[in-house]
Each structure stands twice: as structure tokens, then as C-alpha cells.
């Protein structure tokens, strides 16, 4: 059996939301909003914040930087060489499943995601989760049965430090798709390489957690950024090894097609 949990609020959060709803109904109109703004202003003095994308004060992710993320998911799998199946008859290359993104990995989008990945900040978690939940609904291939949303694996240190950003995105995607969330992928430690060798190692390093059975399960993979598709390819193989079927992938941002880049640095 797969150890899963529904993406959602804890009992404590539900209690807080219930209290907030009660206060809104019990207090004079507008008073709750005024007190909320006053409280946030006080927090900004004690715990200063600035936009992760551009540095604007008193913002987690400002309106201008939010606008750099598309209002609708768009497909990027054709730009991911590790997910391309070369056509034997000379036709167009194909991908085993669609991969959808919200932005190009550049400018303030890249800066915001890098900062988010390198700090443990619940306010940034909420900001990026809000980006996912507020976007237009998306069509994915028909689901044959149980659907599970699975984040790309992260290091134990990152997860313990509250910086498992793929998990935050995956939980929100699960909520949007009305699916289960399951953190069941692990990454083996491997010797570092460079270039294509490193990508190949990265794909082979992804494995399914011990004892996980995904037979009869449709899986949606989630990562924060995709470059070549190596991690998604490795995750897809791992899911298949446990009997599952990958039907789609989601990511916040995708880099330019590396096959079209010449001498331009990019992250993995």
C-alpha cells in the first residue's frame, strides 16, 4: 500500500479559518479587514519581507512578478530532450505524457524560484501555492482509476529544513485535481558528473520508495523547474517499476530548450 495523505489544512488551520469566518460575521463590516491589515503591518516591522523576484519591500511576491506567470498552464514537453521519443519514420518527436508549466525560467521568475528554494519561508510557500490554485483549470489525459500526485524527490536535508518546494506545488496540484498526494520517490546518492553524463545519472538516480505499490494508479508528476526532463524521465521509470502509469507532469517554470542553447548557463 502507498502511504498517502490528502492535501489540505491541518485541524489547527481549520480552526483558525473557522474563527476568522466567525469574526467576519460577528464584527462590524470592514473591521476584520482593518485589523488584519494592521496585524500584517506589525509583522512586517518585526519580520521584514521583500518580493522574492524583484526585492520590493513588504511583498512576498509582488503583483508585477506574479504577472510573469501565465494565467493558464501551457505545454512544454517538446522542449525536454529526455522525454522525447524519436520517430522511426522521420516524423515529429513525441513525449510519453504532457508536461505543463506556468512560466519561462528567466528574469524575475528565476530569481523568485531560486530564493524560494533556498529559504524556509511559509509566506513564500503560500504565495507560490496561490499561483497554482488560482490558475485556470487544466485538462489532462483521462484518468482510468485512482490518481496520485507525486513530487520529484528532494534531499532529506532540504525536506527537513522546510525547503521541499516540489512538495508544496504537488500538494496544491493534488487539491486542484481532487487527487491524492504521495511523496514516494527517493533519489540515490551518485557520483557527480558533468553535462549529459550528469543528466543521465540524475535520471537513473530516481527510485520508488521501498514497499510502494502503484498498480492500477494514474500518477501526475510535479517538479519546480524543468530543464531537460531528466528528473521527470527518471521519475516516470520509477513509477512504472511499481506498476503505475504517468499521465501528466506539472512544473512552475521551464527553461529554454537546451538543444537550442549555445554557451548559456542554466540550472538542472
C-alpha atoms as a printed R data frame, in Angstrom:
    type eleno elety resid chain resno       x      y       z
1   ATOM     1    CA   UNK     A     1   0.000  0.000   0.000
2   ATOM     2    CA   UNK     A     2   1.095  3.565  -0.655
3   ATOM     3    CA   UNK     A     3   1.307  5.878   2.315
4   ATOM     4    CA   UNK     A     4  -0.669  8.894   1.170
5   ATOM     5    CA   UNK     A     5  -2.390 11.867   2.646
6   ATOM     6    CA   UNK     A     6  -4.946 14.245   1.307
7   ATOM     7    CA   UNK     A     7  -3.592 17.665   0.538
8   ATOM     8    CA   UNK     A     8  -5.309 20.109   2.840
9   ATOM     9    CA   UNK     A     9  -5.345 22.074   6.048
10  ATOM    10    CA   UNK     A    10  -4.465 20.772   9.479
11  ATOM    11    CA   UNK     A    11  -7.093 20.792  12.203
12  ATOM    12    CA   UNK     A    12  -5.361 23.801  13.678
13  ATOM    13    CA   UNK     A    13  -5.598 25.693  10.406
14  ATOM    14    CA   UNK     A    14  -9.233 24.717  10.021
15  ATOM    15    CA   UNK     A    15  -9.894 26.045  13.497
16  ATOM    16    CA   UNK     A    16  -8.183 29.321  12.631
17  ATOM    17    CA   UNK     A    17 -10.198 29.649   9.454
18  ATOM    18    CA   UNK     A    18 -13.405 28.921  11.358
19  ATOM    19    CA   UNK     A    19 -12.512 31.601  13.873
20  ATOM    20    CA   UNK     A    20 -11.746 34.059  11.071
21  ATOM    21    CA   UNK     A    21 -15.112 33.325   9.437
22  ATOM    22    CA   UNK     A    22 -16.867 33.791  12.789
23  ATOM    23    CA   UNK     A    23 -15.116 37.098  13.374
24  ATOM    24    CA   UNK     A    24 -16.086 38.316   9.925
25  ATOM    25    CA   UNK     A    25 -19.727 37.513  10.588
26  ATOM    26    CA   UNK     A    26 -19.767 38.767  14.179
27  ATOM    27    CA   UNK     A    27 -17.836 42.037  13.817
28  ATOM    28    CA   UNK     A    28 -18.932 45.190  12.014
29  ATOM    29    CA   UNK     A    29 -18.308 45.134   8.271
30  ATOM    30    CA   UNK     A    30 -14.755 46.179   7.410
31  ATOM    31    CA   UNK     A    31 -13.367 45.886  10.956
32  ATOM    32    CA   UNK     A    32 -11.890 42.435  10.412
33  ATOM    33    CA   UNK     A    33 -10.087 43.567   7.232
34  ATOM    34    CA   UNK     A    34  -8.703 46.624   9.022
35  ATOM    35    CA   UNK     A    35  -7.411 44.548  11.930
36  ATOM    36    CA   UNK     A    36  -5.905 42.021   9.520
37  ATOM    37    CA   UNK     A    37  -4.016 44.768   7.664
38  ATOM    38    CA   UNK     A    38  -2.851 46.248  10.975
39  ATOM    39    CA   UNK     A    39  -1.571 42.852  12.102
40  ATOM    40    CA   UNK     A    40   0.290 42.285   8.829
41  ATOM    41    CA   UNK     A    41   1.856 45.748   9.037
42  ATOM    42    CA   UNK     A    42   3.084 44.928  12.535
43  ATOM    43    CA   UNK     A    43   4.543 41.625  11.325
44  ATOM    44    CA   UNK     A    44   6.370 43.446   8.513
45  ATOM    45    CA   UNK     A    45   8.107 45.606  11.118
46  ATOM    46    CA   UNK     A    46   9.179 42.654  13.247
47  ATOM    47    CA   UNK     A    47   9.844 40.270  10.328
48  ATOM    48    CA   UNK     A    48  10.702 42.358   7.246
49  ATOM    49    CA   UNK     A    49   9.913 40.831   3.867
50  ATOM    50    CA   UNK     A    50  10.588 41.679   0.266
51  ATOM    51    CA   UNK     A    51   9.491 40.293  -3.085
52  ATOM    52    CA   UNK     A    52  11.450 37.162  -3.996
53  ATOM    53    CA   UNK     A    53  11.532 38.248  -7.625
54  ATOM    54    CA   UNK     A    54  12.393 41.942  -7.594
55  ATOM    55    CA   UNK     A    55  13.056 42.919  -3.977
56  ATOM    56    CA   UNK     A    56  10.049 45.219  -3.487
57  ATOM    57    CA   UNK     A    57   9.519 45.782   0.223
58  ATOM    58    CA   UNK     A    58   6.541 44.390   2.159
59  ATOM    59    CA   UNK     A    59   5.691 41.822  -0.520
60  ATOM    60    CA   UNK     A    60   6.323 38.087  -0.716
61  ATOM    61    CA   UNK     A    61   5.713 38.019  -4.458
62  ATOM    62    CA   UNK     A    62   4.626 41.370  -5.872
63  ATOM    63    CA   UNK     A    63   1.879 41.911  -8.436
64  ATOM    64    CA   UNK     A    64   4.390 42.654 -11.203
65  ATOM    65    CA   UNK     A    65   6.308 39.428 -10.628
66  ATOM    66    CA   UNK     A    66   3.103 37.424 -10.304
67  ATOM    67    CA   UNK     A    67   2.088 38.718 -13.725
68  ATOM    68    CA   UNK     A    68   5.137 36.989 -15.238
69  ATOM    69    CA   UNK     A    69   3.410 33.666 -14.558
70  ATOM    70    CA   UNK     A    70   0.842 32.697 -17.166
71  ATOM    71    CA   UNK     A    71  -2.838 32.707 -16.267
72  ATOM    72    CA   UNK     A    72  -3.149 29.298 -17.905
73  ATOM    73    CA   UNK     A    73  -0.982 26.183 -17.983
74  ATOM    74    CA   UNK     A    74   0.838 25.600 -21.274
75  ATOM    75    CA   UNK     A    75   2.636 22.565 -22.651
76  ATOM    76    CA   UNK     A    76   6.450 22.360 -22.725
77  ATOM    77    CA   UNK     A    77   7.254 18.663 -23.224
78  ATOM    78    CA   UNK     A    78   8.508 19.208 -26.769
79  ATOM    79    CA   UNK     A    79  11.398 21.235 -25.304
80  ATOM    80    CA   UNK     A    80  12.535 18.427 -22.987
81  ATOM    81    CA   UNK     A    81  15.013 16.121 -24.751
82  ATOM    82    CA   UNK     A    82  14.908 13.396 -22.085
83  ATOM    83    CA   UNK     A    83  11.178 12.991 -22.687
84  ATOM    84    CA   UNK     A    84  11.410 12.915 -26.482
85  ATOM    85    CA   UNK     A    85  10.774  9.671 -28.318
86  ATOM    86    CA   UNK     A    86  12.403  9.863 -31.737
87  ATOM    87    CA   UNK     A    87  10.043  8.889 -34.509
88  ATOM    88    CA   UNK     A    88  11.256  5.881 -36.510
89  ATOM    89    CA   UNK     A    89   9.580  7.130 -39.698
90  ATOM    90    CA   UNK     A    90  11.109 10.594 -39.584
91  ATOM    91    CA   UNK     A    91   8.036 12.291 -38.157
92  ATOM    92    CA   UNK     A    92   7.875 14.663 -35.214
93  ATOM    93    CA   UNK     A    93   9.365 13.537 -31.907
94  ATOM    94    CA   UNK     A    94   6.775 12.681 -29.262
95  ATOM    95    CA   UNK     A    95   6.595 12.693 -25.474
96  ATOM    96    CA   UNK     A    96   5.121  9.880 -23.372
97  ATOM    97    CA   UNK     A    97   2.984 12.375 -21.403
98  ATOM    98    CA   UNK     A    98   2.174 16.115 -21.441
99  ATOM    99    CA   UNK     A    99   4.182 18.478 -19.218
100 ATOM   100    CA   UNK     A   100   2.588 21.793 -18.268
101 ATOM   101    CA   UNK     A   101   4.229 24.974 -16.962
102 ATOM   102    CA   UNK     A   102   3.241 28.463 -15.831
103 ATOM   103    CA   UNK     A   103   6.329 30.456 -16.860
104 ATOM   104    CA   UNK     A   104   9.633 30.572 -18.667
105 ATOM   105    CA   UNK     A   105  12.553 30.183 -16.301
106 ATOM   106    CA   UNK     A   106  14.134 33.618 -16.729
107 ATOM   107    CA   UNK     A   107  14.277 37.075 -15.154
108 ATOM   108    CA   UNK     A   108  12.251 37.670 -12.013
109 ATOM   109    CA   UNK     A   109  10.617 34.246 -12.302
110 ATOM   110    CA   UNK     A   110  14.008 32.541 -11.988
111 ATOM   111    CA   UNK     A   111  15.073 34.851  -9.152
112 ATOM   112    CA   UNK     A   112  11.857 34.200  -7.228
113 ATOM   113    CA   UNK     A   113  12.069 30.421  -7.561
114 ATOM   114    CA   UNK     A   114  15.767 30.320  -6.606
115 ATOM   115    CA   UNK     A   115  15.087 32.379  -3.480
116 ATOM   116    CA   UNK     A   116  12.125 30.184  -2.564
117 ATOM   117    CA   UNK     A   117  14.238 27.036  -2.918
118 ATOM   118    CA   UNK     A   118  16.967 28.406  -0.671
119 ATOM   119    CA   UNK     A   119  14.970 29.736   2.283
120 ATOM   120    CA   UNK     A   120  12.410 28.171   4.608
121 ATOM   121    CA   UNK     A   121   9.599 30.720   4.352
122 ATOM   122    CA   UNK     A   122   5.967 29.734   4.875
123 ATOM   123    CA   UNK     A   123   4.789 33.033   3.388
124 ATOM   124    CA   UNK     A   124   6.563 32.187   0.124
125 ATOM   125    CA   UNK     A   125   5.045 28.698   0.280
126 ATOM   126    CA   UNK     A   126   1.599 30.294   0.458
127 ATOM   127    CA   UNK     A   127   2.416 32.770  -2.320
128 ATOM   128    CA   UNK     A   128   3.506 30.090  -4.783
129 ATOM   129    CA   UNK     A   129   0.720 27.736  -3.738
130 ATOM   130    CA   UNK     A   130  -1.677 30.566  -4.505
131 ATOM   131    CA   UNK     A   131  -0.239 30.856  -8.019
132 ATOM   132    CA   UNK     A   132  -1.096 27.221  -8.668
133 ATOM   133    CA   UNK     A   133  -4.577 27.258  -7.132
134 ATOM   134    CA   UNK     A   134  -5.638 30.491  -8.862
135 ATOM   135    CA   UNK     A   135  -4.818 29.374 -12.409
136 ATOM   136    CA   UNK     A   136  -7.408 28.201 -14.884
137 ATOM   137    CA   UNK     A   137  -8.385 24.553 -14.715
138 ATOM   138    CA   UNK     A   138  -6.433 22.268 -17.000
139 ATOM   139    CA   UNK     A   139  -7.354 19.202 -18.996
140 ATOM   140    CA   UNK     A   140  -5.156 16.143 -18.500
141 ATOM   141    CA   UNK     A   141  -5.454 12.706 -20.110
142 ATOM   142    CA   UNK     A   142  -8.436 10.687 -18.976
143 ATOM   143    CA   UNK     A   143  -7.905  9.003 -15.650
144 ATOM   144    CA   UNK     A   144  -8.566  5.279 -15.565
145 ATOM   145    CA   UNK     A   145  -8.779  4.973 -11.800
146 ATOM   146    CA   UNK     A   146  -7.124  6.226  -8.645
147 ATOM   147    CA   UNK     A   147  -4.974  9.306  -9.235
148 ATOM   148    CA   UNK     A   148  -1.955 10.258  -7.147
149 ATOM   149    CA   UNK     A   149   0.133 13.430  -7.421
150 ATOM   150    CA   UNK     A   150   3.807 12.712  -6.747
151 ATOM   151    CA   UNK     A   151   6.540 15.352  -6.265
152 ATOM   152    CA   UNK     A   152  10.036 14.952  -7.672
153 ATOM   153    CA   UNK     A   153  12.401 13.668  -4.987
154 ATOM   154    CA   UNK     A   154  14.397 16.038  -2.840
155 ATOM   155    CA   UNK     A   155  17.260 15.602  -0.431
156 ATOM   156    CA   UNK     A   156  16.365 14.702   3.180
157 ATOM   157    CA   UNK     A   157  18.175 17.857   4.341
158 ATOM   158    CA   UNK     A   158  16.001 20.072   2.130
159 ATOM   159    CA   UNK     A   159  12.817 18.369   3.287
160 ATOM   160    CA   UNK     A   160  13.762 18.597   6.965
161 ATOM   161    CA   UNK     A   161  14.697 22.244   6.508
162 ATOM   162    CA   UNK     A   162  11.259 23.174   5.167
163 ATOM   163    CA   UNK     A   163  12.553 23.735   1.623
164 ATOM   164    CA   UNK     A   164  10.775 20.914  -0.215
165 ATOM   165    CA   UNK     A   165   9.213 23.241  -2.785
166 ATOM   166    CA   UNK     A   166   8.187 20.483  -5.207
167 ATOM   167    CA   UNK     A   167   6.121 19.041  -2.371
168 ATOM   168    CA   UNK     A   168   4.344 22.367  -1.818
169 ATOM   169    CA   UNK     A   169   3.459 22.596  -5.515
170 ATOM   170    CA   UNK     A   170   2.406 18.943  -5.664
171 ATOM   171    CA   UNK     A   171   0.038 19.287  -2.700
172 ATOM   172    CA   UNK     A   172  -1.646 22.248  -4.377
173 ATOM   173    CA   UNK     A   173  -1.906 20.402  -7.714
174 ATOM   174    CA   UNK     A   174  -3.488 17.472  -5.853
175 ATOM   175    CA   UNK     A   175  -6.045 19.836  -4.371
176 ATOM   176    CA   UNK     A   176  -6.849 21.313  -7.797
177 ATOM   177    CA   UNK     A   177  -7.191 17.887  -9.423
178 ATOM   178    CA   UNK     A   178  -9.078 16.411  -6.449
179 ATOM   179    CA   UNK     A   179  -6.426 13.711  -6.210
180 ATOM   180    CA   UNK     A   180  -4.258 12.133  -3.523
181 ATOM   181    CA   UNK     A   181  -0.779 13.351  -2.647
182 ATOM   182    CA   UNK     A   182   2.021 10.829  -2.139
183 ATOM   183    CA   UNK     A   183   5.706 11.532  -1.540
184 ATOM   184    CA   UNK     A   184   7.000  8.143  -2.701
185 ATOM   185    CA   UNK     A   185  10.096  8.932  -4.801
186 ATOM   186    CA   UNK     A   186  13.657  8.921  -3.479
187 ATOM   187    CA   UNK     A   187  16.971  9.900  -5.027
188 ATOM   188    CA   UNK     A   188  20.032  7.699  -4.611
189 ATOM   189    CA   UNK     A   189  23.325  9.445  -3.983
190 ATOM   190    CA   UNK     A   190  25.561  9.142  -7.027
191 ATOM   191    CA   UNK     A   191  28.940 10.424  -8.080
192 ATOM   192    CA   UNK     A   192  28.698 13.870  -9.638
193 ATOM   193    CA   UNK     A   193  29.255 14.257 -13.366
194 ATOM   194    CA   UNK     A   194  29.102 16.974 -15.958
195 ATOM   195    CA   UNK     A   195  26.932 17.725 -18.969
196 ATOM   196    CA   UNK     A   196  24.984 14.837 -20.481
197 ATOM   197    CA   UNK     A   197  26.675 12.381 -18.132
198 ATOM   198    CA   UNK     A   198  25.270 14.279 -15.146
199 ATOM   199    CA   UNK     A   199  21.780 14.338 -16.681
200 ATOM   200    CA   UNK     A   200  21.882 10.612 -17.272
201 ATOM   201    CA   UNK     A   201  22.978  9.962 -13.700
202 ATOM   202    CA   UNK     A   202  20.224 12.246 -12.435
203 ATOM   203    CA   UNK     A   203  17.586 10.267 -14.302
204 ATOM   204    CA   UNK     A   204  18.914  6.905 -13.118
205 ATOM   205    CA   UNK     A   205  19.152  8.062  -9.503
206 ATOM   206    CA   UNK     A   206  15.371  8.378  -9.043
207 ATOM   207    CA   UNK     A   207  13.751  5.344  -7.430
208 ATOM   208    CA   UNK     A   208  10.447  4.376  -5.869
209 ATOM   209    CA   UNK     A   209  10.402  4.071  -2.082
210 ATOM   210    CA   UNK     A   210  10.582  0.557  -0.678
211 ATOM   211    CA   UNK     A   211   7.266 -1.275  -0.426
212 ATOM   212    CA   UNK     A   212   5.293  1.133  -2.630
213 ATOM   213    CA   UNK     A   213   2.711 -0.482  -4.918
214 ATOM   214    CA   UNK     A   214   1.214  1.723  -7.654
215 ATOM   215    CA   UNK     A   215  -0.547 -0.954  -9.675
216 ATOM   216    CA   UNK     A   216  -3.701  0.438 -11.265
217 ATOM   217    CA   UNK     A   217  -2.742  4.010 -10.299
218 ATOM   218    CA   UNK     A   218  -2.546  7.053 -12.563
219 ATOM   219    CA   UNK     A   219   0.294  9.336 -11.479
220 ATOM   220    CA   UNK     A   220   0.832 13.062 -12.018
221 ATOM   221    CA   UNK     A   221   4.454 14.133 -11.511
222 ATOM   222    CA   UNK     A   222   5.413 17.575 -10.192
223 ATOM   223    CA   UNK     A   223   8.719 19.449 -10.157
224 ATOM   224    CA   UNK     A   224   9.582 23.081  -9.507
225 ATOM   225    CA   UNK     A   225  11.684 23.684 -12.652
226 ATOM   226    CA   UNK     A   226  12.383 21.511 -15.702
227 ATOM   227    CA   UNK     A   227  15.400 21.871 -17.980
228 ATOM   228    CA   UNK     A   228  15.985 18.664 -19.932
229 ATOM   229    CA   UNK     A   229  13.274 16.480 -18.409
230 ATOM   230    CA   UNK     A   230  15.870 14.110 -16.895
231 ATOM   231    CA   UNK     A   231  14.258 14.078 -13.448
232 ATOM   232    CA   UNK     A   232  10.762 13.542 -14.870
233 ATOM   233    CA   UNK     A   233  12.068 10.752 -17.105
234 ATOM   234    CA   UNK     A   234  13.693  9.038 -14.127
235 ATOM   235    CA   UNK     A   235  10.561  9.513 -12.035
236 ATOM   236    CA   UNK     A   236   8.407  8.050 -14.804
237 ATOM   237    CA   UNK     A   237  10.586  4.933 -14.988
238 ATOM   238    CA   UNK     A   238  10.423  4.580 -11.207
239 ATOM   239    CA   UNK     A   239   6.615  4.871 -11.230
240 ATOM   240    CA   UNK     A   240   6.356  2.235 -13.969
241 ATOM   241    CA   UNK     A   241   8.594 -0.095 -11.968
242 ATOM   242    CA   UNK     A   242   5.953 -0.010  -9.214
243 ATOM   243    CA   UNK     A   243   3.112 -0.679 -11.654
244 ATOM   244    CA   UNK     A   244   1.876  2.904 -12.068
245 ATOM   245    CA   UNK     A   245   1.144  4.959 -15.176
246 ATOM   246    CA   UNK     A   246   2.283  8.580 -15.547
247 ATOM   247    CA   UNK     A   247  -0.399 10.648 -17.262
248 ATOM   248    CA   UNK     A   248   0.973 14.207 -16.879
249 ATOM   249    CA   UNK     A   249   3.646 16.412 -15.378
250 ATOM   250    CA   UNK     A   250   3.416 19.890 -13.859
251 ATOM   251    CA   UNK     A   251   6.130 22.463 -13.192
252 ATOM   252    CA   UNK     A   252   6.238 26.107 -12.196
253 ATOM   253    CA   UNK     A   253   8.723 27.036 -14.915
254 ATOM   254    CA   UNK     A   254  10.645 25.565 -17.836
255 ATOM   255    CA   UNK     A   255  13.956 26.683 -19.283
256 ATOM   256    CA   UNK     A   256  14.587 27.215 -22.946
257 ATOM   257    CA   UNK     A   257  15.143 24.042 -24.957
258 ATOM   258    CA   UNK     A   258  18.771 23.121 -24.118
259 ATOM   259    CA   UNK     A   259  19.226 21.821 -27.668
260 ATOM   260    CA   UNK     A   260  18.819 25.407 -28.862
261 ATOM   261    CA   UNK     A   261  21.173 26.942 -26.293
262 ATOM   262    CA   UNK     A   262  24.782 27.740 -27.054
263 ATOM   263    CA   UNK     A   263  27.017 28.715 -24.167
264 ATOM   264    CA   UNK     A   264  24.145 29.883 -21.941
265 ATOM   265    CA   UNK     A   265  24.268 28.608 -18.372
266 ATOM   266    CA   UNK     A   266  21.168 27.132 -16.794
267 ATOM   267    CA   UNK     A   267  20.275 25.132 -13.709
268 ATOM   268    CA   UNK     A   268  19.271 21.491 -13.587
